[in-house]
Short mmCIF file of C-alpha atoms and ligand atoms in Angstrom, two decimals:
data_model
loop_
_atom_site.label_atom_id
_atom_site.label_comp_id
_atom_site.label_asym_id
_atom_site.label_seq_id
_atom_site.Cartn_x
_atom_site.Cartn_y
_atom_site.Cartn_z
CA UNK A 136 117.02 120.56 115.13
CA UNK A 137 114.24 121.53 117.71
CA UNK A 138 112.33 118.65 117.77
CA UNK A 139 109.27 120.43 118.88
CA UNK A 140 108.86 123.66 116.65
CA UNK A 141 106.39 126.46 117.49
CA UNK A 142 104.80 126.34 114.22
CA UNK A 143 103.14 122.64 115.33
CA UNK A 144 100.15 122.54 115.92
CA UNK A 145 99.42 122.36 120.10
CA UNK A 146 98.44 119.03 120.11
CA UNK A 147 100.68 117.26 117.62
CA UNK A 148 103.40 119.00 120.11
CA UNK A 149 101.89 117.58 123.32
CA UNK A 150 102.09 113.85 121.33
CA UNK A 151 105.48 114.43 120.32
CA UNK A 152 106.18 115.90 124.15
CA UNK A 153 104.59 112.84 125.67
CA UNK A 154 106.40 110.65 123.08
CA UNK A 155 108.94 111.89 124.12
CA UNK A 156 108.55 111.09 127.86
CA UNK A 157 107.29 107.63 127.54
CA UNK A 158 110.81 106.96 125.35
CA UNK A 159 112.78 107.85 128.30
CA UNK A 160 110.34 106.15 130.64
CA UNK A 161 110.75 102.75 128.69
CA UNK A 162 114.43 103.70 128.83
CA UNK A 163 114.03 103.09 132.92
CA UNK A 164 111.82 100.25 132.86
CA UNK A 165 114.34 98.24 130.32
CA UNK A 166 116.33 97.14 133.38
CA UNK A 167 113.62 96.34 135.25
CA UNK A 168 111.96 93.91 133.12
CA UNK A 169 111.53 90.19 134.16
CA UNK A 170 114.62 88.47 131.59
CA UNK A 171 117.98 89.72 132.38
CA UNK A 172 119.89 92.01 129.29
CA UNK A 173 121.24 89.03 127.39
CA UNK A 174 122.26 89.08 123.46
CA UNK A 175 121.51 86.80 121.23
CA UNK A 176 124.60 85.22 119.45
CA UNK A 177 123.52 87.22 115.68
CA UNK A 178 125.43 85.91 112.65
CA UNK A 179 127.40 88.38 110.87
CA UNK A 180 124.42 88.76 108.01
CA UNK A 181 121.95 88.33 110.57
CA UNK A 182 123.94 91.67 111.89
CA UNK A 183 123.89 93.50 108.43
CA UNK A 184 120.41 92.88 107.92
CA UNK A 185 119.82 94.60 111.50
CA UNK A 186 122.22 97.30 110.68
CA UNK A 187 120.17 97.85 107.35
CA UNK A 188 116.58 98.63 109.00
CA UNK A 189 118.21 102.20 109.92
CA UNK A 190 119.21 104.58 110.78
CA UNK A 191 116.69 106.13 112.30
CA UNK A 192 115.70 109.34 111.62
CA UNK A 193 116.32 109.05 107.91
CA UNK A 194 117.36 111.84 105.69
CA UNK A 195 114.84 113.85 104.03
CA UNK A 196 113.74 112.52 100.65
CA UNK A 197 114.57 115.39 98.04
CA UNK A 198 111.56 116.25 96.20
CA UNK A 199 112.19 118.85 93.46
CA UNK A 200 108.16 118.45 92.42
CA UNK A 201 107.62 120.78 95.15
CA UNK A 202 108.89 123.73 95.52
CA UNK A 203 108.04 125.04 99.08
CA UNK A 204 109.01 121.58 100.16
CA UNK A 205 111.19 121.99 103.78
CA UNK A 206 110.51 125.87 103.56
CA UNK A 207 109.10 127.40 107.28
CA UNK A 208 106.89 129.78 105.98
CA UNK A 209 104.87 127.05 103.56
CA UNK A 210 105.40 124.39 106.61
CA UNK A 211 103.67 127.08 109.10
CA UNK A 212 100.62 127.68 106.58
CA UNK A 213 100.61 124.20 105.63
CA UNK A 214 99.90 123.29 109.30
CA UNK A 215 97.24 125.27 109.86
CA UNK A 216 95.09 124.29 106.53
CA UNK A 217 95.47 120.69 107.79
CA UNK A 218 93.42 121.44 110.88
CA UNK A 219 90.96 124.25 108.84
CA UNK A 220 87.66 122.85 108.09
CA UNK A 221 87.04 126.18 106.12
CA UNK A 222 88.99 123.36 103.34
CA UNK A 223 85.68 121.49 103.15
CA UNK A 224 82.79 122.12 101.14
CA UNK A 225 80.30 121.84 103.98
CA UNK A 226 82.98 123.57 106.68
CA UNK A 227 82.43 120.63 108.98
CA UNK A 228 86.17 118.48 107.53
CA UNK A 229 89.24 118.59 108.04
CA UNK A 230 92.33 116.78 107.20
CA UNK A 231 92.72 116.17 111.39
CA UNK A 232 89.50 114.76 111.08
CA UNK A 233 90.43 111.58 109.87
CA UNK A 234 94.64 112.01 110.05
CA UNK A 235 94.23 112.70 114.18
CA UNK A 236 97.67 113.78 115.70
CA UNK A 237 96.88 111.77 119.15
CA UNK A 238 96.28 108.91 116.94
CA UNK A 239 99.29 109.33 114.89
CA UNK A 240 97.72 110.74 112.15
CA UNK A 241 94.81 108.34 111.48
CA UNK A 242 91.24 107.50 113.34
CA UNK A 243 91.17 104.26 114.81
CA UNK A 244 88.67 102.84 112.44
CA UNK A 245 88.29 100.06 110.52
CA UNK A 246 87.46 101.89 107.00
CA UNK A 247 87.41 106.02 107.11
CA UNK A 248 83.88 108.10 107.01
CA UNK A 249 82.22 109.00 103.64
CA UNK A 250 81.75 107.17 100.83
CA UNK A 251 84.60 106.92 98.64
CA UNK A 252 87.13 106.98 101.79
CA UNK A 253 85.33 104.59 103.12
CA UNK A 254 86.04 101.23 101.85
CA UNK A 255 89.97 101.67 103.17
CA UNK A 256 91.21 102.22 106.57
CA UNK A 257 92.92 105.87 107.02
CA UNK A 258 97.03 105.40 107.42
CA UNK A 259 98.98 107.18 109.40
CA UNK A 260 100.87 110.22 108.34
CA UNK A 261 104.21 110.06 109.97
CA UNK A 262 107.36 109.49 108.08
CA UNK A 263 104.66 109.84 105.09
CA UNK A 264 107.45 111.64 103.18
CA UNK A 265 109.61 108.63 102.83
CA UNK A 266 106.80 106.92 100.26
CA UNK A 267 107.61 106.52 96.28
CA UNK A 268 103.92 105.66 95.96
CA UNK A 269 101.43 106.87 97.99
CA UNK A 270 97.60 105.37 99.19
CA UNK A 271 96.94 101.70 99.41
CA UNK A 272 97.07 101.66 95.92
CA UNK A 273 99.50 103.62 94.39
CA UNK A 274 97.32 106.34 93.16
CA UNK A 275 99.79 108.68 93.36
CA UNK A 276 103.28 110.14 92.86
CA UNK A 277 103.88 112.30 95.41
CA UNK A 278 102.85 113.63 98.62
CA UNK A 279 101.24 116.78 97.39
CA UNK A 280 99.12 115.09 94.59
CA UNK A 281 97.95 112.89 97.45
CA UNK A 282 96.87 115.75 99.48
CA UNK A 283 95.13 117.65 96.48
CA UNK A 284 93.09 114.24 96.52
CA UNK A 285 90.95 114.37 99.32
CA UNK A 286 90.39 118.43 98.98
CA UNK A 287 88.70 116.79 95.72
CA UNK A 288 87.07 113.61 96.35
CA UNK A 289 83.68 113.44 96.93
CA UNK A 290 84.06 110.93 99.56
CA UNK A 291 86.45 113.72 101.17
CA UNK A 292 86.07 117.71 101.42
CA UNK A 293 83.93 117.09 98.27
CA UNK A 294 85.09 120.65 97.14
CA UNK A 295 85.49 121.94 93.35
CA UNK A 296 88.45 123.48 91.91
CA UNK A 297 86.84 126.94 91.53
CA UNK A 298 84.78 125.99 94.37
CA UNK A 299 87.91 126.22 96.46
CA UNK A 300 89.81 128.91 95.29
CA UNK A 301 87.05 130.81 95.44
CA UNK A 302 86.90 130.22 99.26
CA UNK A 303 90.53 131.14 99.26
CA UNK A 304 90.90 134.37 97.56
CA UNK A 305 87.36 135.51 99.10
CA UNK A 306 88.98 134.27 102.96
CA UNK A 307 91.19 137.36 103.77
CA UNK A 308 93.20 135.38 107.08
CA UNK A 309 93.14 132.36 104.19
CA UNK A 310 94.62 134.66 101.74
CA UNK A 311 96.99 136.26 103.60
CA UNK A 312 98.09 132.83 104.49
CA UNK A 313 98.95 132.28 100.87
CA UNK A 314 100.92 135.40 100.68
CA UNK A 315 103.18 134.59 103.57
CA UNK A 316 103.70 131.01 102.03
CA UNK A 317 104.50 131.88 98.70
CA UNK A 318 105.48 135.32 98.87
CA UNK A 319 102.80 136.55 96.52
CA UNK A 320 98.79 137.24 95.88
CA UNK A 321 96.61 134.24 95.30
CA UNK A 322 96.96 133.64 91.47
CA UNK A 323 94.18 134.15 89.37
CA UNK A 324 94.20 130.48 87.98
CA UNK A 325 91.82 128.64 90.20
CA UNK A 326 93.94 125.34 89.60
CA UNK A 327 97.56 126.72 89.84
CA UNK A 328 95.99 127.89 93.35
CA UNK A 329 94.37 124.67 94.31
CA UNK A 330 97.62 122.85 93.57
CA UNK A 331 99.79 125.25 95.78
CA UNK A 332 97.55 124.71 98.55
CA UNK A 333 98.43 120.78 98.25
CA UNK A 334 101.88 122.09 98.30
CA UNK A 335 101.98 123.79 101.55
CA UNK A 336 99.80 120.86 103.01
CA UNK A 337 102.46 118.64 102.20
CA UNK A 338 105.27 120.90 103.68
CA UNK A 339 103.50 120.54 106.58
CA UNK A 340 103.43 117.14 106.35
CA UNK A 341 106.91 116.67 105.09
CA UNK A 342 108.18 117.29 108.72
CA UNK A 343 105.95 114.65 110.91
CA UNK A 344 108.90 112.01 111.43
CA UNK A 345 108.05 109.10 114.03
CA UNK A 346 110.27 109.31 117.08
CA UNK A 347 113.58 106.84 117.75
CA UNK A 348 112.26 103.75 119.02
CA UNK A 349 113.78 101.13 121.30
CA UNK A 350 114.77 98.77 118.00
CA UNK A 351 116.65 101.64 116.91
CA UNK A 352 118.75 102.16 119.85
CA UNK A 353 119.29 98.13 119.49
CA UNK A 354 120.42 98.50 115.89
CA UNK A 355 122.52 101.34 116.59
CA UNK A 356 124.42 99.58 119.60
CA UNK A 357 125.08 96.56 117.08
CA UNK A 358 126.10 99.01 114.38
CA UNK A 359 129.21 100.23 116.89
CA UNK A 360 129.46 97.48 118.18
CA UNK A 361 128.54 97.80 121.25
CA UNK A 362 127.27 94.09 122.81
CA UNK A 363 126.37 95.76 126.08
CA UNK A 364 123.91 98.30 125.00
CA UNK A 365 122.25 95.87 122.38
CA UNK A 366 121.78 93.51 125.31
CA UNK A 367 119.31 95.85 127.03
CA UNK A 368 116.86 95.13 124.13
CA UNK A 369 114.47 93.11 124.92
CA UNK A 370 115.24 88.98 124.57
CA UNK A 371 111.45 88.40 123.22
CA UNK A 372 111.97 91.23 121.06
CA UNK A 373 115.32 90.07 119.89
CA UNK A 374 114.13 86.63 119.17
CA UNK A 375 110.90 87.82 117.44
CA UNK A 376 113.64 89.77 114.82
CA UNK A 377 115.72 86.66 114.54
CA UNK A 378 112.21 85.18 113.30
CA UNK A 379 111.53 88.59 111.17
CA UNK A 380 114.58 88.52 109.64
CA UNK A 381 114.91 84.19 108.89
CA UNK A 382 112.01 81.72 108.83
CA UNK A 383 109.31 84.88 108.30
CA UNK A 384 111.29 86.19 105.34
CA UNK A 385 109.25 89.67 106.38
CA UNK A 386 112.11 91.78 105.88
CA UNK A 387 111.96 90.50 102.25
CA UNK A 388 108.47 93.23 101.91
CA UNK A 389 109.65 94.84 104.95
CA UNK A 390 112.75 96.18 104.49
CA UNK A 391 114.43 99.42 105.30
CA UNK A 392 114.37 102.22 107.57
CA UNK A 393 111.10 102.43 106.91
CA UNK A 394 110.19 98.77 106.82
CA UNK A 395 109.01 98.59 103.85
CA UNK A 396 110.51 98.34 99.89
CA UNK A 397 108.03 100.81 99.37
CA UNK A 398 106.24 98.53 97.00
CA UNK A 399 103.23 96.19 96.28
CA UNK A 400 102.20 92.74 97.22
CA UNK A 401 99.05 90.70 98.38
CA UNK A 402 99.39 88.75 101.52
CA UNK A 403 95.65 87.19 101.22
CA UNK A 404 93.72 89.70 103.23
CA UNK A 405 90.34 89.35 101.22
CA UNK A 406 89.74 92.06 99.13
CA UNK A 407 85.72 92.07 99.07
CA UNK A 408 84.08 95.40 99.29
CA UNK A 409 80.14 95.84 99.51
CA UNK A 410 80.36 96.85 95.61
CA UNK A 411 82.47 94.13 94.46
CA UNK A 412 86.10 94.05 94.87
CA UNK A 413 88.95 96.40 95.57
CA UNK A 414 91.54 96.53 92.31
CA UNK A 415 94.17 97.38 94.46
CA UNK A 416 97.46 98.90 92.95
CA UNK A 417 95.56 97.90 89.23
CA UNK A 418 92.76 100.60 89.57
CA UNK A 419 95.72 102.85 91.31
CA UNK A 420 97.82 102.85 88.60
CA UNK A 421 94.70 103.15 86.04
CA UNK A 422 94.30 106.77 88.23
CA UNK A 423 97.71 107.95 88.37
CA UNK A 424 98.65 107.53 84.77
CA UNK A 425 95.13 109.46 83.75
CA UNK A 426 95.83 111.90 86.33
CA UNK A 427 97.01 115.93 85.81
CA UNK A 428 98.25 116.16 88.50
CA UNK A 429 100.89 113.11 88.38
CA UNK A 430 104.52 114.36 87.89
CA UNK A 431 104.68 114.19 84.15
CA UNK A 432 102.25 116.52 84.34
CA UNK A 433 102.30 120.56 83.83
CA UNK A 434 102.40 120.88 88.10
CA UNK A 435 105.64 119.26 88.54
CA UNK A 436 107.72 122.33 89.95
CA UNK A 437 111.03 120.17 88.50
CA UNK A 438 109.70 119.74 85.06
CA UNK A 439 110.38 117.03 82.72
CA UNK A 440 113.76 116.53 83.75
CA UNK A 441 112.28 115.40 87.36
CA UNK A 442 114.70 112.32 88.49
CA UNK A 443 111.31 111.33 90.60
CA UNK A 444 109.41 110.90 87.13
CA UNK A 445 111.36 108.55 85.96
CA UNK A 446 109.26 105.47 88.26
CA UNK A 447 105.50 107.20 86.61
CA UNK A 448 107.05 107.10 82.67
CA UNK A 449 108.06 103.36 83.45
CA UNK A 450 105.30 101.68 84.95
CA UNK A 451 103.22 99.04 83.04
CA UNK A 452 99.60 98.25 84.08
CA UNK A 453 99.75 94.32 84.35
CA UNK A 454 97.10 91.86 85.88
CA UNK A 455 99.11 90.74 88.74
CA UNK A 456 98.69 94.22 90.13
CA UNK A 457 94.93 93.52 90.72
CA UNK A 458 94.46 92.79 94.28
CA UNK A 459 97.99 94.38 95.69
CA UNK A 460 98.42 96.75 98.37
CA UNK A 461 101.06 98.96 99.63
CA UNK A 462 103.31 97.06 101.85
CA UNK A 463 102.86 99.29 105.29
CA UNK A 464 105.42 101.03 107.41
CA UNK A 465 105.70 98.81 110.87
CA UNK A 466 106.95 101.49 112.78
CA UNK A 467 104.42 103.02 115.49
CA UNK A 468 101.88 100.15 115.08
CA UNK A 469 101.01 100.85 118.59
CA UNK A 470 99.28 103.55 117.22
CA UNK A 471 97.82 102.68 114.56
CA UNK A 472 95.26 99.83 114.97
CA UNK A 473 93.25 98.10 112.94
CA UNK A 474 95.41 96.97 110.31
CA UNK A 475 95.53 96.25 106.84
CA UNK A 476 94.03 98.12 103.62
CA UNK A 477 90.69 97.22 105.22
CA UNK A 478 91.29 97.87 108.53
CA UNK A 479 90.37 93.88 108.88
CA UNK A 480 92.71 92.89 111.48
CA UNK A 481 92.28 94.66 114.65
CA UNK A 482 95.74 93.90 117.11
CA UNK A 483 99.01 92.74 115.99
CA UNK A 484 98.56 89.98 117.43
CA UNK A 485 95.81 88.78 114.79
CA UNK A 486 98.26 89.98 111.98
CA UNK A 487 100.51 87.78 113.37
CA UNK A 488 98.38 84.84 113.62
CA UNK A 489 97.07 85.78 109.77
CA UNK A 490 100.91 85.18 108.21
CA UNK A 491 100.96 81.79 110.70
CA UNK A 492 97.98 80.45 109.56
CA UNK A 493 97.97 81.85 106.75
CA UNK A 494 95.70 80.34 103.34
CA UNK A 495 98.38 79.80 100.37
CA UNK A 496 95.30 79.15 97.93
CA UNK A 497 94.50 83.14 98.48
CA UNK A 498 97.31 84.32 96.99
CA UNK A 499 96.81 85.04 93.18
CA UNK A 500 99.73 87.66 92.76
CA UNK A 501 102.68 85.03 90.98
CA UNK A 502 105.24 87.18 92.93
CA UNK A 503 104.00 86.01 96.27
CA UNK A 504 106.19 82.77 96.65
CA UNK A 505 108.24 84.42 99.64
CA UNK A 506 105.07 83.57 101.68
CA UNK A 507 104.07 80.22 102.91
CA UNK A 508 102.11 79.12 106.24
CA UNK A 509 104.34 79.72 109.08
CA UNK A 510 102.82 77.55 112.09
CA UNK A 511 104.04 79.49 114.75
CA UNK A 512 104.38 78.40 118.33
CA UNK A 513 102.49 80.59 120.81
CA UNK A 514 105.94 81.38 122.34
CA UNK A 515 107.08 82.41 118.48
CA UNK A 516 103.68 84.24 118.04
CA UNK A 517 104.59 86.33 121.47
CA UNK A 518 107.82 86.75 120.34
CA UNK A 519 107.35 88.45 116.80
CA UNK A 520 105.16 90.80 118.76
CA UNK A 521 107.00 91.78 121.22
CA UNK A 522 109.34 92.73 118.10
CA UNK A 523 106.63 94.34 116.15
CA UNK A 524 105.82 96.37 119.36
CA UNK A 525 109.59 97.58 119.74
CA UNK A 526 109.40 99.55 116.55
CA UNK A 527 107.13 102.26 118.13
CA UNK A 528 107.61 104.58 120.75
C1 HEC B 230 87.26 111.20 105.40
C2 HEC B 230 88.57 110.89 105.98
C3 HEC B 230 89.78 111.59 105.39
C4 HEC B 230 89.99 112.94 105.25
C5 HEC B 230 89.06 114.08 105.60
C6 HEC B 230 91.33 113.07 104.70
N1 HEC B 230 91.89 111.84 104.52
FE1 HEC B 230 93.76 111.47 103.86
N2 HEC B 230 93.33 109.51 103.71
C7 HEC B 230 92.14 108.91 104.10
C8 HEC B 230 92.10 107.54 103.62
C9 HEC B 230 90.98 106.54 103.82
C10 HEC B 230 93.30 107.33 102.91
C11 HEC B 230 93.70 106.09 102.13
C12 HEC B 230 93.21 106.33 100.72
C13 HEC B 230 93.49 105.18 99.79
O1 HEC B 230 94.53 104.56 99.87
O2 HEC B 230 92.64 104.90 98.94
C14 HEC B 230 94.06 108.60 103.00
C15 HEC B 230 95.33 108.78 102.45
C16 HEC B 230 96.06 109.94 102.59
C17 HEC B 230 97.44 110.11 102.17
C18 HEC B 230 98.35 109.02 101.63
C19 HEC B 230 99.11 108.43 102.79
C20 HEC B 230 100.02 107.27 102.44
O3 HEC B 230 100.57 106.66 103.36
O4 HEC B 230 100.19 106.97 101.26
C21 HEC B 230 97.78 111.41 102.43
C22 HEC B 230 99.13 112.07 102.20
C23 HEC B 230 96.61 112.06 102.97
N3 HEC B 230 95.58 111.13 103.06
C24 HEC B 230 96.56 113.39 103.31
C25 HEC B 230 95.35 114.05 103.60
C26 HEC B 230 95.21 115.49 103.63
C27 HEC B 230 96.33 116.50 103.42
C28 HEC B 230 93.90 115.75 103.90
C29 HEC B 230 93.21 117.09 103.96
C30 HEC B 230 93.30 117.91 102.77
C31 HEC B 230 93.24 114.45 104.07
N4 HEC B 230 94.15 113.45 103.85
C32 HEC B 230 91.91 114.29 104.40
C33 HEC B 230 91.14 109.53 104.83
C34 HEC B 230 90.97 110.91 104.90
C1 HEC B 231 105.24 89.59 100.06
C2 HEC B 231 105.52 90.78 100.81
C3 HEC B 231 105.29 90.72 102.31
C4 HEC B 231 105.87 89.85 103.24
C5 HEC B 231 106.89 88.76 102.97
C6 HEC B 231 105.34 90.25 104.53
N1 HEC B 231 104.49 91.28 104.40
FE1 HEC B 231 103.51 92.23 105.92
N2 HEC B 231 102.42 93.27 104.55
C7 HEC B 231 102.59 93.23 103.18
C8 HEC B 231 101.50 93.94 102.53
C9 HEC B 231 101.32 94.13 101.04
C10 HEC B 231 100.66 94.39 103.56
C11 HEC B 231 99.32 95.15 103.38
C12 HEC B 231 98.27 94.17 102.90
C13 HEC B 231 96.87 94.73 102.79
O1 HEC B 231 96.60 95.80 103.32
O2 HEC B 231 96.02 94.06 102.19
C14 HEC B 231 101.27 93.97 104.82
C15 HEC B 231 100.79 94.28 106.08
C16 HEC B 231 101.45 93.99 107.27
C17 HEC B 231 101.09 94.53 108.57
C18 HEC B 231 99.96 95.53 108.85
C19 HEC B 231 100.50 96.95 108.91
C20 HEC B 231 99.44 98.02 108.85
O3 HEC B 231 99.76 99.16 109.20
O4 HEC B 231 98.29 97.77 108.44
C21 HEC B 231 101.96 94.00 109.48
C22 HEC B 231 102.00 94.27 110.98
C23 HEC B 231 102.85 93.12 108.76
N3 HEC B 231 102.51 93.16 107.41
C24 HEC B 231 103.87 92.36 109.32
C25 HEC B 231 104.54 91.36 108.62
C26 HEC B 231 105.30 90.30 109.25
C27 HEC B 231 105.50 90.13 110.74
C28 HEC B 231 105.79 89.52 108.23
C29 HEC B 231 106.57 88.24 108.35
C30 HEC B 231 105.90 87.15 109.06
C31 HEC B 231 105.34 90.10 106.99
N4 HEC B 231 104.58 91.19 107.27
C32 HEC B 231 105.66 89.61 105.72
C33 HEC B 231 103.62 92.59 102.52
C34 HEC B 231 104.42 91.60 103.07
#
């Protein structure tokens, strides 16, 4: 696969160049840095565990609820609407506006621009394929009905439905784009049109995957077997994962190629917004199961027979969901400062010290037992750091 295709746009391809270089750089520096390769004597399940946090890049989620999904044509189109501010209702937004490829696909802030965006801090998009649920909250299903969302919201690109497929069908480069993608005119159904456009955004979007990182060039040495490769990793890094993996119980939320289960949980970052309080996943489910656009809806390109349906049918609105969040992705924190729903925490290093010190009494959610107050030792604190930093590029 070229990991660099023309149809990216120029920037996102200088990143993922300079990615890229700095891998190979670190690559270098690893024997150069002040403790000598060494390997920690891992268990056998401290092993498995390791081996179960990849591998890295992971396969492409199958999404039948999308029919352009991994086609070139849609991906091409797709790429250039997310950097077209012609999207917006006042032509000044775009989707890079906030999702910034030199940033990884977010914007640095603590909480986005514009009013409804703006009580949550803008995630990153890469690897944004791999999610079940997507936003903070769960709002929705899949990765298209997420990116019809801000075209929408009046926080967002405040456009219409009409309003916007008016702007397409009257745009002839934007309507031409449509034809290429989909291999026909614009239809004459304002929504059907609106929704395709989601499509090809998340086409696009489908294909930004994080690069290999030096934890996964660990995990794959351990996986062979191969003790003098894994020793190159990094000692502080390799005891901050023994501490991931045991006495943090992280990996319990954090699990998987992706780190993450993918699911929801409240770790006692207040939850206070000027208006109130954020519901969390509880107002995010309330939206997805009144939405048209979720997958047992009419847009679903696999129907009602959709295996990825099954999770929407199923879920119950209960009150522990009040106050949960999606547990993140760690990889490429680097990048993506300040943390948390709320962009409340601004370095890993205060994330860390927020699970060390962190107030049992703030956790409401009954399914939050795995955490407790860790009292870290500064060494311990550097150490899960150090880890934390190895899983980005
Ligand atoms: C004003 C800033 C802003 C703009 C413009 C914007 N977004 Fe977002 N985006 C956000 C914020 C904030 C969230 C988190 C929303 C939430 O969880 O409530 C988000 C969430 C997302 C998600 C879910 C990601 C995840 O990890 O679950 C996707 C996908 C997404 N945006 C795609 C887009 C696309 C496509 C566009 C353009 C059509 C766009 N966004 C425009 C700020 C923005
Ligand atoms: C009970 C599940 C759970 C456990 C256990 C857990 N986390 Fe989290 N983690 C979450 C959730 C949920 C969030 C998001 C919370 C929010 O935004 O309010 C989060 C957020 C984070 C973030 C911020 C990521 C970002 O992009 O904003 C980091 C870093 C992190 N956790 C690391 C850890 C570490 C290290 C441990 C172990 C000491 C750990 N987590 C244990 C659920 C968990």
């Amino acid at each position: 696969m070229n990991p660099h295709p023309s149809w990216m746009p120029p920037r996102w391809r200088a990143w993922a160049a300079a990615g890229a270089a700095a891998l190979s750089w670190a690559a270098l520096a690893a024997g150069t840095t002040a403790e000598p390769p060494s390997l920690l004597d891992f268990s056998a399940a401290e092993r498995a565990q390791i081996v179960a946090h990849g591998p890295w890049p992971p396969k492409p989620r199958a999404d039948g609820s999308n029919r352009v999904l991994g086609q070139t044509a849609a991906q091409a189109w797709g790429a250039s609407l997310f950097f077209d501010t012609r999207l917006s209702a006042n032509q000044r937004l775009s989707c890079a506006s906030c999702h910034q490829p030199n940033r990884a696909f977010q914007d640095g802030l603590t909480t986005a621009i514009g009013r409804t965006a703006g009580q949550r801090n803008t995630p990153g998009l890469l690897d944004v394929a791999q999610w079940r649920w997507l936003g903070w909250g769960g709002t929705h299903d899949s990765l298209w009905s997420a990116s019809l969302t801000p075209l929408l919201s009046d926080g967002e690109m405040q456009q219409t439905v009409p309003g916007l497929a008016e702007r397409v069908r009257n745009t002839p480069e934007l309507a031409a784009g449509y034809r290429e993608a989909f291999g026909q005119a614009p239809p004459t159904e304002d929504t059907a049109l609106v929704v395709d456009l989601a499509k090809a955004l998340a086409a696009y979007q489908a294909t930004l995957i994080s690069p290999r990182t030096s934890f996964d060039a660990f995990r794959d040495a351990l996986a062979r077997g191969d003790s003098a490769s894994a020793a190159h990793y990094s000692p502080a890094a390799q005891r901050g994962l023994r501490l991931f993996l045991g006495e943090g119980r992280c990996t319990v939320c954090h699990a998987g190629p992706n780190f993450s289960n993918g699911e929801f949980g409240d770790i006692g970052v207040p939850f206070f917004v000027p208006d109130g309080v954020d519901p969390g996943r509880y107002r995010g489910l309330q939206q997805l199961l009144a939405s048209p656009y979720n997958r047992l809806g009419a847009f679903n390109d696999a129907g009602a027979t959709d295996p990825g349906a099954v999770g929407t049918r199923h879920v119950i609105l209960e009150p522990r969901h009040f106050g949960e969040f999606r547990v993140p992705s760690l990889r490429q924190l680097v990048h993506t400062a300040p943390y948390m729903h709320n962009g409340s925490l601004p370095s890993i290093e205060t994330v860390v010290q927020h699970y060390s010190q962190l107030n049992e009494d703030r956790l409401h959610a009954d399914g939050e037992r795995i955490l407790r107050r860790l009292n870290l030792s500064d060494e311990q604190s550097a150490d899960l750091a150090a880890f934390l930093r190895s899983l980005s590029d």
